[in-house]
PDB file of C-alpha atoms and ligand atoms in Angstrom:
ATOM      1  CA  UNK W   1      -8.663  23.840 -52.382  1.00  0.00           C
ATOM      2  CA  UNK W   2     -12.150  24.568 -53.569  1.00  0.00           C
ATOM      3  CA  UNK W   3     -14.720  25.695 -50.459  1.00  0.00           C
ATOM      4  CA  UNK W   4     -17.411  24.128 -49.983  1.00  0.00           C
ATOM      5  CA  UNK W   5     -19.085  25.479 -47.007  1.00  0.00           C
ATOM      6  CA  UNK W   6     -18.120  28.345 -44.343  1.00  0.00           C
ATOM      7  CA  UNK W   7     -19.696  28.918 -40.974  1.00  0.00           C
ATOM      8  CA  UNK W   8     -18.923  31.894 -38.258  1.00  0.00           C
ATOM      9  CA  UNK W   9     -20.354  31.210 -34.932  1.00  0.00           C
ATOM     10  CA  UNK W  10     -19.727  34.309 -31.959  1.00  0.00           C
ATOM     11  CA  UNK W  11     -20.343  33.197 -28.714  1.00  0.00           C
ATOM     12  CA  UNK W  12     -20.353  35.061 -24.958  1.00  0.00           C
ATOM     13  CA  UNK W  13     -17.022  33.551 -22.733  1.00  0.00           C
ATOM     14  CA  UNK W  14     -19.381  31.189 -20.463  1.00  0.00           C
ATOM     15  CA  UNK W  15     -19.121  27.848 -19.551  1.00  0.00           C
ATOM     16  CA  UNK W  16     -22.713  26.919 -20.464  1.00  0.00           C
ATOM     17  CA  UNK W  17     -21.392  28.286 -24.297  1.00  0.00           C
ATOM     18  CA  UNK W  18     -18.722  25.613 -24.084  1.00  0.00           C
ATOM     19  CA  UNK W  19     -21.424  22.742 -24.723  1.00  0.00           C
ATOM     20  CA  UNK W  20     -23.117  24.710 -27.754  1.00  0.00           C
ATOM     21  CA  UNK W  21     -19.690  25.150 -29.359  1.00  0.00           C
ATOM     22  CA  UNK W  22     -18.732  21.764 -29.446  1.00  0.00           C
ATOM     23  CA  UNK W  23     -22.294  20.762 -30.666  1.00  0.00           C
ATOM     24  CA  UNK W  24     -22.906  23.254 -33.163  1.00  0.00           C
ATOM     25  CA  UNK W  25     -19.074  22.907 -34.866  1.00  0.00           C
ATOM     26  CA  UNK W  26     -19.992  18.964 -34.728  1.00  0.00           C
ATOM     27  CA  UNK W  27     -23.391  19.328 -36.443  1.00  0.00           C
ATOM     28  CA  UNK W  28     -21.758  21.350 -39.112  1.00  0.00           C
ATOM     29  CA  UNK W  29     -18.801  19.041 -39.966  1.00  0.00           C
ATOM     30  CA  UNK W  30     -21.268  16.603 -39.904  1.00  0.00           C
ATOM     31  CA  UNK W  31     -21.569  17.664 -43.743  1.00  0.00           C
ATOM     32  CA  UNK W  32     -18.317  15.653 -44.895  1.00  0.00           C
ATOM     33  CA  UNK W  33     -19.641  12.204 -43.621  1.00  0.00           C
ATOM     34  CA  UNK W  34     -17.049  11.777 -40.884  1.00  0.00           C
ATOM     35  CA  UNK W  35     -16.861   8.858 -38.879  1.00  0.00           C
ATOM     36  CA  UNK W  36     -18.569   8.739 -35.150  1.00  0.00           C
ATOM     37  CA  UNK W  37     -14.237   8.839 -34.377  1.00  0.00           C
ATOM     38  CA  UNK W  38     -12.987  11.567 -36.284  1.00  0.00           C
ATOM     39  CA  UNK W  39     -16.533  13.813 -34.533  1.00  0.00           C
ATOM     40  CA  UNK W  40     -15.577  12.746 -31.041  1.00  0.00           C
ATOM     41  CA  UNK W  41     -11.909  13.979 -32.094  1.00  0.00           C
ATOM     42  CA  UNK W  42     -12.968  17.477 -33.138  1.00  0.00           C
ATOM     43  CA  UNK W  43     -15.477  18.003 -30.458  1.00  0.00           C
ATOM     44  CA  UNK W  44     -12.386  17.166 -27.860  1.00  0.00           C
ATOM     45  CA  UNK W  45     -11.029  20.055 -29.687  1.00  0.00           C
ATOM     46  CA  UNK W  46     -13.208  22.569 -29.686  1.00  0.00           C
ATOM     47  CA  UNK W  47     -14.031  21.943 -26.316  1.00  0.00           C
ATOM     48  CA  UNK W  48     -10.294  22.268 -25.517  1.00  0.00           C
ATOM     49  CA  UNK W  49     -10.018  25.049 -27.266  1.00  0.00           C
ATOM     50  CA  UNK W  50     -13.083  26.958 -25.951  1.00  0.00           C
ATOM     51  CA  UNK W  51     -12.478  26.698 -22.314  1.00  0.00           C
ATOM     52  CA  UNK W  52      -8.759  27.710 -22.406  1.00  0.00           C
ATOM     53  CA  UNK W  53     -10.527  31.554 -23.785  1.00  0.00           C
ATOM     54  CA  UNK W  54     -13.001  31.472 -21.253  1.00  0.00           C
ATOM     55  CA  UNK W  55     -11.154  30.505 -18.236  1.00  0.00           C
ATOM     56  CA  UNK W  56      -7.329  31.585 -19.254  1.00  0.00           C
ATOM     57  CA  UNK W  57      -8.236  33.746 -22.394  1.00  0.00           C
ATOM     58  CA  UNK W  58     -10.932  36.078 -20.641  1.00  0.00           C
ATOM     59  CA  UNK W  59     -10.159  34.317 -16.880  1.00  0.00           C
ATOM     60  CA  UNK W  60     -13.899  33.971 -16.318  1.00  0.00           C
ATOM     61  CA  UNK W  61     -14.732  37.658 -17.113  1.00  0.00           C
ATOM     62  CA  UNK W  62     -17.182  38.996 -20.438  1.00  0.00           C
ATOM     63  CA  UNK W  63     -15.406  38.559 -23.669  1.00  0.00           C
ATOM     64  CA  UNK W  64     -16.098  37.764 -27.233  1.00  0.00           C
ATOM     65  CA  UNK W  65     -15.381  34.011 -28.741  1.00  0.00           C
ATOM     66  CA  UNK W  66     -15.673  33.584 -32.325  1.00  0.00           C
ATOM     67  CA  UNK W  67     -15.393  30.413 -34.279  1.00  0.00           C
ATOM     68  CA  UNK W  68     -15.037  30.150 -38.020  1.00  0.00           C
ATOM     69  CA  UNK W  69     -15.323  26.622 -39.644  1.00  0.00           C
ATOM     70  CA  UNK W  70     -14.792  26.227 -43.195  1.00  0.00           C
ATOM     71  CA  UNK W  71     -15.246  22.998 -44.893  1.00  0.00           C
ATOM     72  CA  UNK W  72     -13.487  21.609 -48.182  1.00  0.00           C
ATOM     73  CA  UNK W  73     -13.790  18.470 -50.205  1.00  0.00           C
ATOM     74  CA  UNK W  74     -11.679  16.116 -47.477  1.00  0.00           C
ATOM     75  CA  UNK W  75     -11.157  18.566 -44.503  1.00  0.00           C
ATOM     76  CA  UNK W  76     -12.433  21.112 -41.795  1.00  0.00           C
ATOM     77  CA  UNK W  77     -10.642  23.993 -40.301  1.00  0.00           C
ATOM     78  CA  UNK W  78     -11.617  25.569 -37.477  1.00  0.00           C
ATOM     79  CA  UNK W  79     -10.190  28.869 -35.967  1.00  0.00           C
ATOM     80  CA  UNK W  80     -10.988  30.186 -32.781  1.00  0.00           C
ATOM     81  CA  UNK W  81     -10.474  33.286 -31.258  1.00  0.00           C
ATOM     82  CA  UNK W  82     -10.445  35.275 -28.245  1.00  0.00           C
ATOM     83  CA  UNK W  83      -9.555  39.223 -27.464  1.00  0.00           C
ATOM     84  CA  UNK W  84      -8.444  38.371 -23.857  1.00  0.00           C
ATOM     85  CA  UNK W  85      -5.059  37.937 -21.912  1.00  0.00           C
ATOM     86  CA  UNK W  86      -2.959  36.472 -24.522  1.00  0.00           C
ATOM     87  CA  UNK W  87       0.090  34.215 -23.751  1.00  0.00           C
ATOM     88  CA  UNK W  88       3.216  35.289 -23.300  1.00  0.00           C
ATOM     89  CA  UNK W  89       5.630  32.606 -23.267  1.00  0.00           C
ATOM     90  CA  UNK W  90       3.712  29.807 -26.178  1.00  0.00           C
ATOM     91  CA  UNK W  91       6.402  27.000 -26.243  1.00  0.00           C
ATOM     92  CA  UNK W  92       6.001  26.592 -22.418  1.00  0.00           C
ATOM     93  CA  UNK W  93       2.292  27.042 -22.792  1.00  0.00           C
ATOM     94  CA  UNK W  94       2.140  24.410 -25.235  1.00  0.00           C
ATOM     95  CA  UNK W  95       4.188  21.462 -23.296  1.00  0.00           C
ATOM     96  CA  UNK W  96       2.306  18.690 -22.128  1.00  0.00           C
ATOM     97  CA  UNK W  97       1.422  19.376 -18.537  1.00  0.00           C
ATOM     98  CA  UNK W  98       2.395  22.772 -18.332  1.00  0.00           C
ATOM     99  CA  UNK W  99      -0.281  25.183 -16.980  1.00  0.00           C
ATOM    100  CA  UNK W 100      -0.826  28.519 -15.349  1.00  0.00           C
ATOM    101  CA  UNK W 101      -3.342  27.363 -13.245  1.00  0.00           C
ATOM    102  CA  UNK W 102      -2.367  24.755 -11.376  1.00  0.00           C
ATOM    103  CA  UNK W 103      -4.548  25.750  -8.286  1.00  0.00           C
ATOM    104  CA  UNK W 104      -7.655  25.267 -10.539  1.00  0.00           C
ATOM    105  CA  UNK W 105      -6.831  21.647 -10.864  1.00  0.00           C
ATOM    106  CA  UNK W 106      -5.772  21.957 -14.687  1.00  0.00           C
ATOM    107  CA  UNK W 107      -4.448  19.361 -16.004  1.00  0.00           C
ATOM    108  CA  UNK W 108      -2.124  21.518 -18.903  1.00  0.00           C
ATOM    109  CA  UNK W 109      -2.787  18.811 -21.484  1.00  0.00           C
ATOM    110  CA  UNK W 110      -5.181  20.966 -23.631  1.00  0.00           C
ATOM    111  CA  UNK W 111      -2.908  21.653 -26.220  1.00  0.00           C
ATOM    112  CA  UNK W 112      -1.483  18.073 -26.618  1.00  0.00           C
ATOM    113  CA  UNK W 113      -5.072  17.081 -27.291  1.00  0.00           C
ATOM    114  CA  UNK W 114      -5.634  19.302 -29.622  1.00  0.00           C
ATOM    115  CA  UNK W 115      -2.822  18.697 -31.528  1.00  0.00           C
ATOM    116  CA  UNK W 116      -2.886  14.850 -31.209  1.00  0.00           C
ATOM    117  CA  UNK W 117      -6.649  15.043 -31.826  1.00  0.00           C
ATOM    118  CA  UNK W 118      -6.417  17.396 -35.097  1.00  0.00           C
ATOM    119  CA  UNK W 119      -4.184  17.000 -38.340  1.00  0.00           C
ATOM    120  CA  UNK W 120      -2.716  20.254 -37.619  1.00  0.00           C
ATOM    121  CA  UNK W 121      -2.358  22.766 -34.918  1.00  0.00           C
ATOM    122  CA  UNK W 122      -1.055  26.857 -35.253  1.00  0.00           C
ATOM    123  CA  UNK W 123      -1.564  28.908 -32.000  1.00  0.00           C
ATOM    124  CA  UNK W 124      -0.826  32.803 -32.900  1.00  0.00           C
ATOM    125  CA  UNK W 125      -1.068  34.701 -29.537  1.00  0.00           C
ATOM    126  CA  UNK W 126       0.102  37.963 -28.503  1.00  0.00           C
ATOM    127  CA  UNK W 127       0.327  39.017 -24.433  1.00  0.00           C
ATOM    128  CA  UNK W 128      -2.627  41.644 -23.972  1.00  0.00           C
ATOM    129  CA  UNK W 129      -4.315  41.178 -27.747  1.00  0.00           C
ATOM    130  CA  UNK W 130      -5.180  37.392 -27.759  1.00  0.00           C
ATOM    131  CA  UNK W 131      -5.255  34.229 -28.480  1.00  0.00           C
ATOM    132  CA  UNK W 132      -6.103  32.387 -32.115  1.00  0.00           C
ATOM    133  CA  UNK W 133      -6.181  28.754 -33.018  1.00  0.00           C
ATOM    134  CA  UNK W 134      -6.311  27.367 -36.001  1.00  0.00           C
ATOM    135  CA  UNK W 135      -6.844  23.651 -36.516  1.00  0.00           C
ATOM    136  CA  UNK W 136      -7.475  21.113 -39.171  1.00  0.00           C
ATOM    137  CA  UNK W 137      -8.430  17.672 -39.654  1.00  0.00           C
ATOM    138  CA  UNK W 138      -8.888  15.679 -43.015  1.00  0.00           C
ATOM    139  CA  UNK W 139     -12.446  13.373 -43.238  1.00  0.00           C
ATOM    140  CA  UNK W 140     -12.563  10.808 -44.963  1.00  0.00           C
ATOM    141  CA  UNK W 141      -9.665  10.504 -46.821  1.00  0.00           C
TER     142      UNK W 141
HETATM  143  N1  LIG D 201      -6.865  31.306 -24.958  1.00  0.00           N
HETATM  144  C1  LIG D 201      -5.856  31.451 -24.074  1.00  0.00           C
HETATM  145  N2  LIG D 201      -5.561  32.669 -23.550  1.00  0.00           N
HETATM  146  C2  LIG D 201      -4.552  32.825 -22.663  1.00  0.00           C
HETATM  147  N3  LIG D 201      -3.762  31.807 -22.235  1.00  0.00           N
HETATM  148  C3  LIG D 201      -4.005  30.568 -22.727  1.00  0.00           C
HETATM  149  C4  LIG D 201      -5.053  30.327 -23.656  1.00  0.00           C
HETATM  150  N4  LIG D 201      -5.048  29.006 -23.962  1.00  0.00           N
HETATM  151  C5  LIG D 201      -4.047  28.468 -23.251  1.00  0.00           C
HETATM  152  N5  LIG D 201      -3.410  29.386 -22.503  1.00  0.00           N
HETATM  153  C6  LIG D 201      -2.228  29.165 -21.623  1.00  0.00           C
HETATM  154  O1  LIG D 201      -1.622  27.936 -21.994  1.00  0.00           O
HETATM  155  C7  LIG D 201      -1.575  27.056 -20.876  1.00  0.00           C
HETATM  156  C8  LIG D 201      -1.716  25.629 -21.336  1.00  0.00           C
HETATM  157  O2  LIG D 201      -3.035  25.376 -21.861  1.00  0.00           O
HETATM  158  P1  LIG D 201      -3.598  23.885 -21.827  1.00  0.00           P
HETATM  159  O3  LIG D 201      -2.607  22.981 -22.490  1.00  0.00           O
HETATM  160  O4  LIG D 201      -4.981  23.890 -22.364  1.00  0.00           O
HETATM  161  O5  LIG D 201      -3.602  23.527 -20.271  1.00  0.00           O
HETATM  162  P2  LIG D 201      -4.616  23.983 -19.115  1.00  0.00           P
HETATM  163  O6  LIG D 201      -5.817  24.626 -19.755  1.00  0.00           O
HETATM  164  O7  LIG D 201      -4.965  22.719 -18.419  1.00  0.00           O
HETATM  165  O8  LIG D 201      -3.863  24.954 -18.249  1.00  0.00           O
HETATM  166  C9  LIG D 201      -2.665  27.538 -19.949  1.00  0.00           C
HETATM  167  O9  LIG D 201      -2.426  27.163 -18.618  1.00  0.00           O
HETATM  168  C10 LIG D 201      -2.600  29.059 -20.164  1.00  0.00           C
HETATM  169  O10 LIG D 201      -1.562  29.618 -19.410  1.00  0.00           O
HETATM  170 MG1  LIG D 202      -6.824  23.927 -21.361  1.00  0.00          MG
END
Protein backbone atom coordinates (compact mmCIF):
# COMPACT_ATOMS: atom_id res chain seq x y z
CA UNK A 1 0.00 0.00 0.00
CA UNK A 2 1.46 3.14 -1.45
CA UNK A 3 1.98 6.16 1.41
CA UNK A 4 0.69 9.00 0.97
CA UNK A 5 1.36 11.09 3.91
CA UNK A 6 3.22 10.44 7.42
CA UNK A 7 3.02 12.57 10.52
CA UNK A 8 5.00 12.10 14.08
CA UNK A 9 3.60 14.17 16.78
CA UNK A 10 5.64 13.88 20.60
CA UNK A 11 3.75 15.18 23.23
CA UNK A 12 4.48 15.75 27.32
CA UNK A 13 2.01 13.01 29.49
CA UNK A 14 -0.58 15.92 30.56
CA UNK A 15 -4.05 16.08 30.47
CA UNK A 16 -4.23 19.50 28.77
CA UNK A 17 -2.02 17.39 25.77
CA UNK A 18 -4.96 15.01 25.60
CA UNK A 19 -7.18 17.75 23.72
CA UNK A 20 -4.25 18.69 21.18
CA UNK A 21 -3.81 15.00 20.34
CA UNK A 22 -7.13 14.30 19.40
CA UNK A 23 -7.30 17.63 17.40
CA UNK A 24 -4.15 17.59 15.69
CA UNK A 25 -4.48 13.54 14.58
CA UNK A 26 -8.16 14.75 13.40
CA UNK A 27 -6.91 17.74 11.36
CA UNK A 28 -4.45 15.49 9.70
CA UNK A 29 -6.77 12.60 8.68
CA UNK A 30 -8.81 15.21 7.62
CA UNK A 31 -6.69 14.71 4.27
CA UNK A 32 -8.68 11.46 3.10
CA UNK A 33 -12.16 13.24 3.07
CA UNK A 34 -13.65 11.25 5.93
CA UNK A 35 -17.01 11.65 6.98
CA UNK A 36 -17.96 14.03 10.19
CA UNK A 37 -18.62 9.92 11.63
CA UNK A 38 -15.64 8.14 10.84
CA UNK A 39 -13.55 11.78 12.60
CA UNK A 40 -15.66 11.57 15.72
CA UNK A 41 -14.65 7.69 15.67
CA UNK A 42 -10.90 8.28 15.56
CA UNK A 43 -10.83 11.20 17.85
CA UNK A 44 -12.74 8.71 20.53
CA UNK A 45 -9.65 6.83 19.88
CA UNK A 46 -6.98 8.78 20.29
CA UNK A 47 -8.42 10.26 23.14
CA UNK A 48 -8.79 6.73 24.58
CA UNK A 49 -5.69 5.93 23.80
CA UNK A 50 -3.86 9.04 25.12
CA UNK A 51 -5.20 9.14 28.57
CA UNK A 52 -4.67 5.41 29.37
CA UNK A 53 -0.41 6.60 28.93
CA UNK A 54 -0.89 9.50 30.90
CA UNK A 55 -2.88 8.33 33.75
CA UNK A 56 -2.04 4.31 33.71
CA UNK A 57 1.01 4.45 31.25
CA UNK A 58 3.07 7.25 33.17
CA UNK A 59 0.25 7.33 36.31
CA UNK A 60 0.23 11.12 36.15
CA UNK A 61 4.06 11.52 36.37
CA UNK A 62 6.57 13.20 33.25
CA UNK A 63 6.84 10.89 30.35
CA UNK A 64 7.16 10.96 26.65
CA UNK A 65 3.92 10.25 24.23
CA UNK A 66 4.55 9.90 20.68
CA UNK A 67 2.04 9.49 17.94
CA UNK A 68 2.79 8.46 14.40
CA UNK A 69 -0.08 8.70 11.78
CA UNK A 70 0.47 7.54 8.40
CA UNK A 71 -2.07 7.91 5.77
CA UNK A 72 -2.70 5.67 2.53
CA UNK A 73 -5.08 5.82 -0.35
CA UNK A 74 -8.35 4.44 1.85
CA UNK A 75 -6.91 4.30 5.46
CA UNK A 76 -5.08 5.87 8.57
CA UNK A 77 -2.98 4.18 11.11
CA UNK A 78 -2.15 5.55 14.09
CA UNK A 79 0.39 4.19 16.71
CA UNK A 80 0.86 5.47 19.98
CA UNK A 81 3.32 5.03 22.41
CA UNK A 82 4.37 5.41 25.85
CA UNK A 83 7.80 4.40 27.89
CA UNK A 84 5.84 4.05 31.21
CA UNK A 85 4.47 1.12 33.45
CA UNK A 86 3.54 -1.31 30.89
CA UNK A 87 0.79 -3.99 31.42
CA UNK A 88 1.30 -7.05 32.66
CA UNK A 89 -1.56 -9.21 32.27
CA UNK A 90 -3.18 -7.67 28.40
CA UNK A 91 -6.16 -10.11 27.93
CA UNK A 92 -7.57 -8.97 31.35
CA UNK A 93 -6.58 -5.44 30.54
CA UNK A 94 -8.38 -5.56 27.44
CA UNK A 95 -11.98 -6.99 28.71
CA UNK A 96 -14.72 -4.72 28.69
CA UNK A 97 -14.96 -3.23 32.14
CA UNK A 98 -11.90 -4.40 33.49
CA UNK A 99 -9.65 -1.70 35.06
CA UNK A 100 -6.86 -1.11 37.50
CA UNK A 101 -8.24 1.84 38.75
CA UNK A 102 -11.36 1.42 39.89
CA UNK A 103 -11.01 4.06 42.75
CA UNK A 104 -10.45 6.72 39.99
CA UNK A 105 -13.91 6.12 38.74
CA UNK A 106 -12.68 4.34 35.40
CA UNK A 107 -14.95 2.99 33.60
CA UNK A 108 -12.37 0.01 31.87
CA UNK A 109 -14.15 0.38 28.53
CA UNK A 110 -11.20 2.17 26.77
CA UNK A 111 -10.10 -0.59 24.90
CA UNK A 112 -13.58 -1.80 23.68
CA UNK A 113 -13.89 1.66 22.19
CA UNK A 114 -11.05 1.61 20.57
CA UNK A 115 -11.45 -1.45 19.03
CA UNK A 116 -15.19 -1.05 18.18
CA UNK A 117 -14.37 2.51 17.07
CA UNK A 118 -11.24 1.50 14.72
CA UNK A 119 -10.99 -1.26 11.90
CA UNK A 120 -8.28 -2.81 13.78
CA UNK A 121 -6.68 -2.84 17.12
CA UNK A 122 -2.86 -4.48 18.23
CA UNK A 123 -1.75 -3.52 21.82
CA UNK A 124 2.12 -4.70 22.24
CA UNK A 125 3.02 -3.97 25.93
CA UNK A 126 5.69 -5.16 28.06
CA UNK A 127 5.53 -4.70 32.24
CA UNK A 128 8.27 -1.91 32.99
CA UNK A 129 9.09 -0.93 29.03
CA UNK A 130 5.59 0.19 27.76
CA UNK A 131 2.79 0.36 26.13
CA UNK A 132 2.16 0.65 22.03
CA UNK A 133 -1.04 0.82 20.09
CA UNK A 134 -1.51 0.50 16.85
CA UNK A 135 -4.84 1.19 15.17
CA UNK A 136 -6.43 1.50 11.82
CA UNK A 137 -9.46 2.60 10.19
CA UNK A 138 -10.36 2.57 6.36
CA UNK A 139 -12.05 6.18 4.91
CA UNK A 140 -13.99 6.16 2.51
CA UNK A 141 -14.13 3.00 1.12
N1 LIG B 1 -0.77 2.81 28.33
C1 LIG B 1 -1.01 1.98 29.36
N2 LIG B 1 -0.03 1.70 30.26
C2 LIG B 1 -0.25 0.86 31.31
N3 LIG B 1 -1.44 0.24 31.53
C3 LIG B 1 -2.45 0.48 30.66
C4 LIG B 1 -2.29 1.35 29.55
N4 LIG B 1 -3.47 1.39 28.87
C5 LIG B 1 -4.30 0.58 29.54
N5 LIG B 1 -3.72 0.03 30.62
C6 LIG B 1 -4.32 -0.95 31.56
O1 LIG B 1 -5.46 -1.53 30.94
C7 LIG B 1 -6.62 -1.30 31.74
C8 LIG B 1 -7.83 -1.14 30.87
O2 LIG B 1 -7.76 0.07 30.09
P1 LIG B 1 -9.12 0.74 29.59
O3 LIG B 1 -9.92 -0.29 28.85
O4 LIG B 1 -8.79 1.99 28.87
O5 LIG B 1 -9.89 1.06 30.95
P2 LIG B 1 -9.66 2.24 32.01
O6 LIG B 1 -8.72 3.25 31.41
O7 LIG B 1 -11.01 2.80 32.24
O8 LIG B 1 -9.07 1.59 33.23
C9 LIG B 1 -6.28 -0.09 32.59
O9 LIG B 1 -7.04 -0.05 33.77
C10 LIG B 1 -4.78 -0.31 32.85
O10 LIG B 1 -4.59 -1.22 33.89
MG1 LIG C 1 -8.81 3.98 29.53
Amino acid sequence: MEIKNRMRLELMSKSQNESFARSSVAAFAAQLDPTLEEIADIKTAVSEAVTNSIIHGYEGKEGLIAIDCTLFENQIQIIIEDKGIGIENLNQAMEPLYTSKPEMERSGMGFTVMDSFMDSLIVESQPGQGTKIIMTKKINN
